[in-house]
Amino acid sequence: MRKLVPVSTMLLVIALALYPIALSDPLRGVIICGMLAVLCFGLALITSEWLLSGPGLILLLAEYAIALVDQRGAIDEAAPVFAVGAFLLMELMDISLTLARSQRVSPEVVGVRARQLIVVAAVGGIVSALILGAGTLVAGAQVLRLVAGAAGAVLVVLLGVHLAHDVLGEESS
Amino acid sequence: LKTYIAASAFTLFGGVVTGQPELIACAAPFVLAIVLGLVATGRPQLDARLNLSETRVIEGDEVIASASLTTSRRAEVEMGLVVPSGLELHKSPRTVLRATPANRELKQEFRLNSRRWGAYPLGTLALRLYGAGHLVVYETIVRATIGLKVYPQSQRIMRALPPHDTQMFSGDYRSRAAGDGIEFATVRPFTVGDSARRVNWQVTSRSGELHVNLSHPERDSDIVLFLDTFSDAQLAGKTTLDLAVRGASAVAEHHLRHNDRVGLVSFGGSLRWLRASMGRTHTYRIADFLLDVNATFSYAWKNIDLLPQGILPSKATVIAFTPLEDNRILRALADIYERGFTVYVVNVLPEREIAPGDSPEDRVAHRVWLLQREMRKQRLVETGLPVITWAGDTSIEAALAAAPRPVSRAALRL
């Protein structure tokens, strides 16, 4: 467990960094951002320092943004998968650092964390797909796109509150 | 939480600026995690306690520190016990991450091994409580004050230094003077007041004159253990103070077992003493005194005039445990000797344990240090104080057995 999670995290970082490169013509900016992101996450894992994973995530998202801007016009249908991947990456990163810091972690903690992770990632993916779908429908209309984005955000909040009571209700009771 | 907010803001802002809905879609899982995490998290009320299985142990014994924690909300708790140097966690993790249910007691045991004697304040528990999704972390330190006393593991010795002078009270040592006792001393002519039971009839019949047997009375002695606490030199796996405390503990135990009165003086940067006494209660007093012995650095000149009257009882035998690194202790010991006490010096810094450095300068410095120590020892021997070296690898009994008899002041004057 203590080796499997960091290795999985690193493999996920590499996969996520390679995806924008495959999406567009290999741009220097995309490659540099990808390499720096992998470096940041690698260093964070080696030093067990969470602070480095923040810039790593921003670099990864910047790499994706540059790739998207480069292939302007075409909608990337795999964006929800990339979003869920980025979220899972951060959660795996946190689990790796927790495992590295704590000498003993009870299996109960891992179970609860895994349940939370699966639920949030699944719902996040669905919401992400909904937002992307709404964005595609109103493609070209900037105002409508913004309204769709706002509606998506409201939906996220409502769904989040509902789930918080259902899935994590026992924690707040 | 900050990372997730930054990522959400970056993607949402980027999405609006570049007109890419994919970027806005990327923010969804992060926004959802923030919302869920914050909704399900609240500041928990904590009640943490720590108990020890034992509060008094012998060096090397195991102690179990049980931490019990109750939180008002369900949370993941990472807890770690702050362990003072001298104790070490044994077969227990340094930190433990566990889930605690709301309003139910969570117990965690930490097994501690007492490595070194001393009085340790235990009870500092570092707690880190994670909210849902680990987005919010509460950190707190719970301080309880539980004292753990780790007594030195003393050797049981069968023989110690015989007292040069005995006291008036009945004890286990044969007095040099003749009187009432069990061990035969000599025969002398009968004088008025002698008991008829002591008449030696064989000598009386041969000489035709009444003779009586004389015997050595059994007396007790006063021992004062003098600990040099001006310095504490680090040796392999031990310190000179460790050796001094262990040696003093073994000698004190032996003499108390033989109904002697034992006193203690900690002579260093701070001056402490324990008046000579005997009995089981005094054994505990000595053990507690030894726990608080620490080397205290000081430039102040100290002499034995600072000791109150009665700390050094007349005719007491003084056994000094010292690394012989400070001239102040040499002066104090010579002073004690000149006042008529019998003094033995136990050197607890064996020179063979200190290896010279690699460079030529280090080797020269080592030789100078050896010469200085030789000079100090020579000064003590010339004054009339026998110096015994004890490295701790053998019994203190063996080291004391090799001690030469102290030279009498009369012989020195000649």
Coordinates of C-alpha atoms in Angstrom, one line a residue:
Chain A
M1 CA 0.0 0.0 0.0
R2 CA 2.8 2.4 1.0
K3 CA 4.5 1.8 -2.4
L4 CA 1.5 1.1 -4.6
V5 CA -0.2 4.5 -4.0
P6 CA 2.8 6.7 -4.8
V7 CA 3.6 4.6 -7.9
S8 CA 0.0 4.9 -9.1
T9 CA 0.1 8.6 -8.4
M10 CA 3.3 9.0 -10.5
L11 CA 1.8 6.9 -13.4
L12 CA -1.3 9.0 -13.3
V13 CA 0.7 12.2 -13.4
I14 CA 2.7 11.0 -16.5
A15 CA -0.6 9.9 -18.2
L16 CA -2.2 13.3 -17.5
A17 CA 0.9 15.2 -18.7
L18 CA 1.1 13.1 -21.9
Y19 CA -2.6 13.6 -22.8
P20 CA -2.4 17.3 -23.8
I21 CA 0.7 16.6 -25.8
A22 CA -1.2 13.9 -27.7
L23 CA -4.2 16.2 -28.1
S24 CA -2.4 18.9 -30.1
D25 CA 0.7 19.4 -32.2
P26 CA 3.6 19.1 -29.7
L27 CA 4.0 22.7 -28.7
R28 CA 7.0 23.8 -26.7
G29 CA 4.8 25.4 -24.0
V30 CA 2.7 22.3 -23.6
I31 CA 5.8 20.1 -23.2
I32 CA 7.5 22.4 -20.8
C33 CA 4.4 22.7 -18.6
G34 CA 4.0 18.9 -18.7
M35 CA 7.6 18.3 -17.7
L36 CA 7.5 20.8 -14.9
A37 CA 4.2 19.4 -13.6
V38 CA 5.7 15.9 -13.5
L39 CA 8.8 17.3 -11.8
C40 CA 6.7 19.1 -9.2
F41 CA 4.6 16.0 -8.3
G42 CA 7.8 13.8 -8.3
L43 CA 9.5 16.2 -5.9
A44 CA 6.4 16.4 -3.8
L45 CA 6.3 12.6 -3.5
I46 CA 10.1 12.4 -2.7
T47 CA 10.1 15.1 -0.1
S48 CA 6.6 14.3 1.2
E49 CA 5.8 18.0 0.9
W50 CA 2.2 18.9 -0.1
L51 CA 3.2 22.5 -1.1
L52 CA 4.7 21.4 -4.4
S53 CA 1.6 19.6 -5.6
G54 CA -0.3 22.9 -5.9
P55 CA 2.0 24.4 -8.5
G56 CA 2.1 20.9 -10.1
L57 CA -1.7 20.9 -10.6
I58 CA -1.8 24.5 -11.9
L59 CA 1.0 23.5 -14.4
L60 CA -1.0 20.5 -15.5
L61 CA -4.1 22.5 -16.0
A62 CA -2.2 25.2 -17.8
E63 CA -0.7 22.5 -20.1
Y64 CA -4.2 21.3 -20.9
A65 CA -5.5 24.9 -21.5
I66 CA -2.6 25.6 -23.9
A67 CA -3.4 22.4 -25.8
L68 CA -7.1 23.3 -25.9
V69 CA -6.4 26.8 -27.2
D70 CA -4.1 25.4 -29.8
Q71 CA -6.8 23.1 -31.3
R72 CA -9.4 25.9 -31.1
G73 CA -12.8 24.9 -32.4
A74 CA -13.0 21.2 -31.7
I75 CA -14.5 20.2 -28.4
D76 CA -12.4 17.7 -26.4
E77 CA -15.0 15.1 -25.3
A78 CA -12.5 13.5 -22.9
A79 CA -12.4 16.6 -20.7
P80 CA -14.6 15.1 -17.9
V81 CA -12.2 12.1 -17.8
F82 CA -9.2 14.5 -17.6
A83 CA -11.0 16.5 -14.8
V84 CA -11.7 13.3 -12.8
G85 CA -8.1 12.2 -13.5
A86 CA -6.8 15.5 -12.1
F87 CA -9.0 15.2 -9.1
L88 CA -8.0 11.6 -8.4
L89 CA -4.4 12.6 -8.8
M90 CA -4.6 15.2 -6.1
E91 CA -6.5 12.8 -3.8
L92 CA -3.9 10.0 -4.4
M93 CA -1.2 12.6 -3.7
D94 CA -2.8 13.4 -0.4
I95 CA -3.1 9.7 0.5
S96 CA 0.5 9.1 -0.5
L97 CA 1.7 11.9 1.8
T98 CA -0.5 10.7 4.6
L99 CA 0.9 7.2 4.3
A100 CA 4.4 8.6 4.2
R101 CA 3.8 10.8 7.3
S102 CA 1.8 8.4 9.5
Q103 CA 3.6 5.3 10.7
R104 CA 0.4 3.4 11.0
V105 CA -2.9 4.0 9.2
S106 CA -6.0 2.0 10.3
P107 CA -7.8 0.1 7.4
E108 CA -11.0 1.9 8.5
V109 CA -9.5 5.2 7.5
V110 CA -8.5 3.9 4.1
G111 CA -12.0 2.4 3.5
V112 CA -13.8 5.6 4.4
R113 CA -11.5 7.7 2.2
A114 CA -11.9 5.3 -0.7
R115 CA -15.7 5.5 -0.5
Q116 CA -15.6 9.3 -0.4
L117 CA -13.2 9.4 -3.3
I118 CA -15.3 7.1 -5.5
V119 CA -18.5 9.0 -4.9
V120 CA -17.0 12.5 -5.4
A121 CA -15.1 11.4 -8.5
A122 CA -18.2 9.8 -10.0
V123 CA -20.5 12.7 -9.3
G124 CA -17.8 15.2 -10.4
G125 CA -17.4 13.3 -13.7
I126 CA -21.1 13.4 -14.3
V127 CA -21.4 17.1 -13.5
S128 CA -18.3 17.8 -15.6
A129 CA -19.9 16.0 -18.6
L130 CA -23.1 18.0 -18.0
I131 CA -21.2 21.2 -18.1
L132 CA -19.3 20.2 -21.2
G133 CA -22.6 19.2 -22.9
A134 CA -24.2 22.5 -22.0
G135 CA -21.2 24.3 -23.3
T136 CA -21.3 22.4 -26.6
L137 CA -25.0 23.1 -27.1
V138 CA -24.5 26.8 -26.7
A139 CA -21.2 26.9 -28.6
G140 CA -20.7 30.3 -30.1
A141 CA -23.0 32.1 -27.7
Q142 CA -20.7 33.5 -25.1
V143 CA -23.5 34.7 -22.8
L144 CA -25.4 31.5 -23.0
R145 CA -22.2 29.6 -22.2
L146 CA -21.6 31.7 -19.1
V147 CA -25.2 31.1 -18.0
A148 CA -24.7 27.3 -18.6
G149 CA -21.5 27.5 -16.6
A150 CA -23.3 29.2 -13.7
A151 CA -26.2 26.7 -13.9
G152 CA -23.7 23.9 -13.7
A153 CA -22.1 25.5 -10.6
V154 CA -25.5 25.8 -8.9
L155 CA -26.2 22.2 -9.7
V156 CA -22.9 21.2 -8.2
V157 CA -23.7 23.1 -5.0
L158 CA -27.2 21.5 -4.7
L159 CA -25.9 18.1 -5.5
G160 CA -23.1 18.5 -3.1
V161 CA -25.3 19.5 -0.2
H162 CA -27.6 16.6 -0.9
L163 CA -24.7 14.2 -1.1
A164 CA -23.2 15.6 2.0
H165 CA -26.2 14.6 3.9
D166 CA -26.6 11.2 2.3
V167 CA -23.1 10.0 1.9
L168 CA -21.3 11.8 4.8
G169 CA -24.4 12.3 6.9
E170 CA -23.0 10.0 9.7
E171 CA -20.0 12.3 10.1
S172 CA -22.0 15.5 10.7
S173 CA -24.6 13.8 12.9
Chain B
L1 CA -8.4 23.4 0.4
K2 CA -6.2 26.3 -1.0
T3 CA -5.0 24.1 -3.8
Y4 CA -8.5 23.1 -4.8
I5 CA -9.8 26.7 -4.7
A6 CA -6.8 27.8 -6.8
A7 CA -7.4 25.0 -9.3
S8 CA -11.1 25.8 -9.5
A9 CA -10.5 29.6 -9.9
F10 CA -7.8 29.0 -12.5
T11 CA -9.9 26.6 -14.6
L12 CA -13.1 28.7 -14.3
F13 CA -11.3 32.0 -15.1
G14 CA -9.3 30.3 -17.9
G15 CA -12.5 28.8 -19.3
V16 CA -14.3 32.2 -19.4
V17 CA -11.3 34.0 -20.9
T18 CA -10.4 31.4 -23.6
G19 CA -14.0 30.4 -24.2
Q20 CA -13.2 26.7 -23.6
P21 CA -16.0 24.8 -21.8
E22 CA -13.6 21.9 -21.2
L23 CA -11.7 24.1 -18.7
I24 CA -15.0 24.9 -16.8
A25 CA -15.8 21.2 -16.9
C26 CA -12.4 20.5 -15.3
A27 CA -13.4 22.7 -12.3
A28 CA -16.4 20.5 -11.4
P29 CA -14.8 17.7 -9.3
F30 CA -12.7 20.3 -7.4
V31 CA -15.8 22.5 -6.7
L32 CA -17.8 19.5 -5.6
A33 CA -15.0 18.3 -3.3
I34 CA -14.8 21.8 -1.7
V35 CA -18.5 22.0 -1.2
L36 CA -18.8 18.5 0.3
G37 CA -15.7 18.8 2.4
L38 CA -16.8 22.1 3.9
V39 CA -20.4 21.0 4.5
A40 CA -19.3 17.9 6.4
T41 CA -16.6 19.5 8.4
G42 CA -17.0 21.4 11.7
R43 CA -14.8 22.3 14.6
P44 CA -14.8 19.3 16.9
Q45 CA -14.8 19.4 20.7
L46 CA -11.9 17.4 22.0
D47 CA -11.4 15.5 25.2
A48 CA -8.0 13.8 25.3
R49 CA -6.4 12.0 28.3
L50 CA -3.2 10.1 28.8
N51 CA -2.5 7.4 31.4
L52 CA 0.7 5.5 32.2
S53 CA 0.7 1.8 33.2
E54 CA 3.5 2.6 35.7
T55 CA 4.9 5.9 37.1
R56 CA 8.0 4.3 38.6
V57 CA 10.1 1.8 36.7
I58 CA 13.6 0.5 36.5
E59 CA 15.9 1.3 33.5
G60 CA 15.0 -1.0 30.6
D61 CA 11.4 -1.6 31.8
E62 CA 8.5 -1.1 29.4
V63 CA 5.7 1.4 30.1
I64 CA 2.4 1.6 28.3
A65 CA 1.1 5.1 27.7
S66 CA -2.7 4.9 26.9
A67 CA -4.2 7.9 25.1
S68 CA -8.0 8.1 25.1
L69 CA -9.7 10.6 22.9
T70 CA -13.4 11.6 22.5
T71 CA -14.5 14.0 19.8
S72 CA -17.9 15.6 19.3
R73 CA -17.8 14.8 15.5
R74 CA -16.6 11.9 13.5
A75 CA -13.1 12.6 12.3
E76 CA -9.8 11.1 11.3
V77 CA -7.3 11.6 14.0
E78 CA -3.6 11.4 13.6
M79 CA -2.0 11.3 17.0
G80 CA 1.6 11.2 18.2
L81 CA 3.1 11.1 21.6
V82 CA 6.0 13.5 22.3
V83 CA 8.6 11.2 23.8
P84 CA 11.4 12.8 25.8
S85 CA 15.0 11.7 25.2
G86 CA 15.8 8.9 27.5
L87 CA 12.6 7.1 26.6
E88 CA 11.9 5.5 23.2
L89 CA 8.9 4.0 21.4
H90 CA 9.1 0.3 21.5
K91 CA 7.1 -1.8 19.0
S92 CA 4.8 1.2 18.6
P93 CA 4.4 3.7 15.7
R94 CA 5.5 7.3 16.1
T95 CA 2.1 8.5 14.8
V96 CA -1.1 6.7 14.2
L97 CA -4.0 7.7 11.9
R98 CA -7.3 6.4 13.0
A99 CA -11.0 7.1 12.5
T100 CA -12.8 8.2 15.6
P101 CA -16.6 7.9 15.9
A102 CA -18.5 10.9 17.4
N103 CA -18.8 10.9 21.2
R104 CA -17.2 7.5 21.5
E105 CA -13.8 6.9 23.2
L106 CA -10.9 6.0 21.0
K107 CA -8.0 4.4 22.7
Q108 CA -4.5 4.1 21.5
E109 CA -1.5 2.6 23.3
F110 CA 2.1 3.6 22.9
R111 CA 4.7 1.3 24.3
L112 CA 7.7 3.0 25.7
N113 CA 11.0 1.6 26.6
S114 CA 12.9 3.4 29.4
R115 CA 16.5 3.7 28.1
R116 CA 18.0 6.0 30.6
W117 CA 17.4 6.8 34.3
G118 CA 15.8 10.1 35.1
A119 CA 12.5 11.9 35.9
Y120 CA 10.6 12.5 32.8
P121 CA 7.5 14.7 32.3
L122 CA 5.2 12.8 29.9
G123 CA 1.8 13.6 28.6
T124 CA 2.3 15.9 25.5
L125 CA 0.0 14.5 22.8
A126 CA 0.1 16.0 19.3
L127 CA -3.2 15.7 17.6
R128 CA -4.2 16.4 14.0
L129 CA -7.9 16.1 13.1
Y130 CA -8.9 15.9 9.5
G131 CA -12.2 17.0 8.2
A132 CA -14.1 15.2 5.4
G133 CA -11.9 14.9 2.3
H134 CA -8.9 16.1 4.3
L135 CA -9.7 19.7 3.2
V136 CA -9.6 21.1 6.7
V137 CA -7.1 20.1 9.4
Y138 CA -7.2 21.0 13.1
E139 CA -4.0 20.7 14.9
T140 CA -3.7 20.9 18.7
I141 CA -1.3 19.8 21.4
V142 CA -2.8 18.4 24.6
R143 CA -0.5 18.8 27.6
A144 CA -1.0 16.6 30.6
T145 CA 1.6 16.4 33.3
I146 CA 2.4 12.8 34.3
G147 CA 5.8 12.2 35.8
L148 CA 7.6 9.0 35.0
K149 CA 10.5 8.1 37.2
V150 CA 13.0 5.7 35.7
Y151 CA 15.4 4.5 38.4
P152 CA 18.9 3.4 37.4
Q153 CA 19.5 -0.3 37.2
S154 CA 22.0 -0.8 40.0
Q155 CA 24.3 -3.7 40.3
R156 CA 24.0 -5.8 43.5
I157 CA 27.4 -5.9 45.0
M158 CA 28.5 -8.1 47.8
R159 CA 31.6 -6.1 49.0
A160 CA 32.3 -2.5 48.9
L161 CA 35.1 -0.4 50.4
P162 CA 35.7 -1.2 54.1
P163 CA 35.3 1.9 56.2
H164 CA 38.5 3.2 57.6
D165 CA 36.7 4.5 60.7
T166 CA 33.6 3.1 62.2
Q167 CA 30.9 4.9 64.2
M168 CA 29.6 4.2 67.7
F169 CA 26.4 2.4 66.6
S170 CA 26.2 -1.3 66.2
G171 CA 26.6 -2.5 62.7
D172 CA 28.2 -5.1 60.4
Y173 CA 31.8 -3.9 60.4
R174 CA 34.5 -5.0 62.8
S175 CA 35.9 -2.0 64.6
R176 CA 39.7 -1.6 64.9
A177 CA 39.3 -0.9 68.6
A178 CA 38.8 -3.7 71.1
G179 CA 35.6 -4.0 73.2
D180 CA 32.4 -5.9 73.3
G181 CA 31.8 -8.0 70.2
I182 CA 32.0 -11.4 68.7
E183 CA 35.3 -11.5 66.9
F184 CA 38.3 -12.3 69.1
A185 CA 40.9 -9.5 69.4
T186 CA 43.3 -10.2 72.3
V187 CA 43.8 -11.4 75.9
R188 CA 44.7 -9.0 78.7
P189 CA 44.9 -9.1 82.5
F190 CA 41.6 -8.8 84.4
T191 CA 40.8 -5.3 85.6
V192 CA 38.0 -4.1 87.8
G193 CA 34.7 -3.9 85.9
D194 CA 35.5 -6.7 83.5
S195 CA 32.7 -9.3 83.1
A196 CA 33.4 -12.7 84.7
R197 CA 32.0 -14.3 81.5
R198 CA 35.0 -12.9 79.6
V199 CA 37.6 -14.7 81.7
N200 CA 39.9 -16.9 79.7
W201 CA 40.3 -19.8 82.0
Q202 CA 43.1 -21.5 80.1
V203 CA 45.4 -18.5 80.2
T204 CA 44.4 -17.8 83.8
S205 CA 45.3 -21.4 84.9
R206 CA 48.7 -21.2 83.1
S207 CA 49.7 -17.8 84.3
G208 CA 48.0 -18.0 87.7
E209 CA 46.5 -14.6 87.2
L210 CA 43.0 -13.7 85.9
H211 CA 42.9 -12.9 82.2
V212 CA 40.0 -11.8 80.0
N213 CA 39.3 -12.1 76.3
L214 CA 38.8 -8.9 74.3
S215 CA 36.9 -8.8 71.0
H216 CA 36.4 -6.3 68.3
P217 CA 33.0 -4.6 68.5
E218 CA 30.7 -4.6 65.4
R219 CA 30.1 -1.1 64.4
D220 CA 28.4 0.8 61.5
S221 CA 29.9 3.4 59.3
D222 CA 28.9 6.6 57.6
I223 CA 29.4 6.8 53.8
V224 CA 29.0 9.9 51.8
L225 CA 28.8 9.5 48.1
F226 CA 30.1 12.6 46.4
L227 CA 29.0 13.1 42.8
D228 CA 30.9 15.5 40.5
T229 CA 28.3 17.3 38.4
F230 CA 30.5 20.0 37.0
S231 CA 30.6 18.2 33.7
D232 CA 29.1 15.2 31.9
A233 CA 31.3 13.6 29.2
Q234 CA 29.7 11.5 26.4
L235 CA 31.1 8.1 26.0
A236 CA 30.0 5.2 23.7
G237 CA 26.4 4.6 24.7
K238 CA 26.7 6.2 28.1
T239 CA 27.9 9.4 29.9
T240 CA 30.2 9.8 32.8
L241 CA 27.2 11.0 34.8
D242 CA 25.4 7.7 34.0
L243 CA 28.4 5.8 35.3
A244 CA 28.6 7.9 38.4
V245 CA 24.9 7.5 39.2
R246 CA 24.9 3.7 38.6
G247 CA 28.0 3.3 40.7
A248 CA 26.7 5.5 43.5
S249 CA 23.4 3.6 43.4
A250 CA 25.1 0.2 43.8
V251 CA 27.3 1.4 46.6
A252 CA 24.5 3.1 48.4
E253 CA 22.3 0.0 48.2
H254 CA 25.1 -2.2 49.5
H255 CA 25.8 0.1 52.5
L256 CA 22.2 0.6 53.4
R257 CA 21.7 -3.2 53.3
H258 CA 24.5 -3.4 55.9
N259 CA 22.9 -0.9 58.2
D260 CA 25.3 1.9 57.4
R261 CA 24.3 5.5 57.1
V262 CA 24.6 6.9 53.6
G263 CA 24.6 10.5 52.5
L264 CA 24.8 12.1 49.1
V265 CA 26.3 15.3 47.7
S266 CA 25.9 16.5 44.2
F267 CA 28.7 18.9 43.8
G268 CA 28.7 21.0 40.6
G269 CA 27.1 24.0 39.0
S270 CA 24.3 23.5 41.4
L271 CA 24.9 22.1 44.9
R272 CA 22.5 19.5 46.4
W273 CA 22.9 17.1 49.3
L274 CA 21.1 14.4 51.2
R275 CA 21.9 14.0 54.9
A276 CA 23.3 10.6 55.9
S277 CA 20.7 8.3 57.2
M278 CA 19.7 4.6 57.0
G279 CA 16.7 2.4 56.5
R280 CA 14.3 1.5 53.7
T281 CA 12.8 5.0 53.5
H282 CA 16.3 6.4 52.9
T283 CA 16.8 4.0 50.1
Y284 CA 13.8 5.6 48.3
R285 CA 15.1 9.1 49.1
I286 CA 18.5 8.2 47.6
A287 CA 16.8 6.8 44.5
D288 CA 14.8 10.0 44.0
F289 CA 17.8 12.1 44.7
L290 CA 19.8 10.3 42.0
L291 CA 17.1 10.8 39.4
D292 CA 17.5 14.6 39.7
V293 CA 21.3 14.6 39.3
N294 CA 22.2 16.7 36.3
A295 CA 25.4 18.3 35.1
T296 CA 25.0 22.0 35.4
F297 CA 27.5 24.2 33.7
S298 CA 29.0 27.0 35.9
Y299 CA 32.0 29.2 36.1
A300 CA 31.4 29.9 39.8
W301 CA 34.1 28.7 42.2
K302 CA 32.7 26.3 44.7
N303 CA 34.2 24.8 47.9
I304 CA 32.9 22.5 50.6
D305 CA 32.3 25.4 53.0
L306 CA 29.0 25.8 51.1
L307 CA 27.9 22.5 52.6
P308 CA 25.9 22.8 55.8
Q309 CA 27.2 21.2 59.0
G310 CA 26.4 17.5 59.4
I311 CA 26.4 16.7 55.7
L312 CA 29.8 15.3 56.1
P313 CA 29.6 13.4 59.5
S314 CA 32.9 12.9 61.4
K315 CA 34.8 9.7 60.5
A316 CA 32.7 9.3 57.4
T317 CA 34.2 7.6 54.4
V318 CA 33.7 9.7 51.3
I319 CA 33.5 8.0 47.9
A320 CA 33.7 10.5 45.1
F321 CA 32.6 9.7 41.5
T322 CA 34.2 12.1 39.1
P323 CA 35.4 12.4 35.5
L324 CA 38.4 14.4 36.9
E325 CA 37.7 17.1 34.3
D326 CA 37.4 20.1 36.7
N327 CA 40.0 21.5 39.0
R328 CA 37.3 22.7 41.4
I329 CA 36.4 19.1 42.4
L330 CA 40.1 18.3 43.0
R331 CA 40.4 21.2 45.3
A332 CA 37.1 20.2 47.1
L333 CA 38.2 16.6 47.5
A334 CA 41.7 17.6 48.9
D335 CA 39.9 19.9 51.3
I336 CA 37.6 17.1 52.5
Y337 CA 40.7 14.9 53.0
E338 CA 42.5 17.6 54.9
R339 CA 39.6 17.8 57.3
G340 CA 40.2 14.2 58.4
F341 CA 37.9 12.2 56.2
T342 CA 38.8 9.1 54.4
V343 CA 38.4 9.8 50.7
Y344 CA 38.3 7.4 47.7
V345 CA 38.1 8.8 44.2
V346 CA 36.4 6.8 41.4
N347 CA 37.4 8.1 38.0
V348 CA 34.4 7.5 35.7
L349 CA 36.1 8.8 32.5
P350 CA 38.5 6.0 31.4
E351 CA 41.1 7.5 29.1
R352 CA 41.1 4.4 26.8
E353 CA 37.5 5.2 25.8
I354 CA 38.5 8.5 24.2
A355 CA 40.3 7.9 20.9
P356 CA 42.5 10.6 19.4
G357 CA 41.3 12.4 16.2
D358 CA 42.8 11.7 12.8
S359 CA 44.8 14.9 12.3
P360 CA 48.2 15.5 13.8
E361 CA 46.8 18.5 15.8
D362 CA 44.1 16.2 17.2
R363 CA 46.7 13.7 18.3
V364 CA 48.7 16.3 20.0
A365 CA 45.6 17.7 21.7
H366 CA 44.8 14.2 22.9
R367 CA 48.3 13.7 24.3
V368 CA 48.1 17.0 26.1
W369 CA 44.7 16.0 27.5
L370 CA 46.1 12.7 28.7
L371 CA 49.0 14.5 30.4
Q372 CA 46.7 16.9 32.1
R373 CA 44.6 14.0 33.5
E374 CA 47.7 12.1 34.6
M375 CA 48.8 15.3 36.4
R376 CA 45.5 15.6 38.2
K377 CA 45.5 12.0 39.2
Q378 CA 49.1 12.3 40.5
R379 CA 48.1 15.3 42.5
L380 CA 45.3 13.4 44.2
V381 CA 47.6 10.4 44.9
E382 CA 50.3 12.6 46.3
T383 CA 47.7 14.2 48.6
G384 CA 46.8 10.8 49.8
L385 CA 43.6 10.0 47.9
P386 CA 43.5 6.6 46.1
V387 CA 42.2 6.9 42.6
I388 CA 40.2 4.0 41.1
T389 CA 39.2 4.0 37.4
W390 CA 35.8 2.4 36.6
A391 CA 34.6 2.1 33.0
G392 CA 31.3 0.5 33.7
D393 CA 32.1 -2.6 31.7
T394 CA 32.9 -4.5 34.9
S395 CA 31.2 -4.5 38.2
I396 CA 31.9 -1.6 40.5
E397 CA 32.7 -4.2 43.1
A398 CA 35.7 -5.4 41.1
A399 CA 36.9 -1.8 40.7
L400 CA 36.5 -1.0 44.4
A401 CA 38.3 -4.3 45.4
A402 CA 41.4 -3.0 43.5
A403 CA 41.4 0.2 45.5
P404 CA 44.6 0.8 47.5
R405 CA 44.2 1.6 51.2
P406 CA 44.2 5.4 51.7
V407 CA 47.4 6.8 53.1
S408 CA 47.0 8.1 56.6
R409 CA 47.6 11.8 57.1
A410 CA 50.2 11.0 59.8
A411 CA 52.2 8.9 57.2
L412 CA 52.0 11.8 54.8
R413 CA 53.3 14.3 57.3
L414 CA 56.3 12.0 57.9

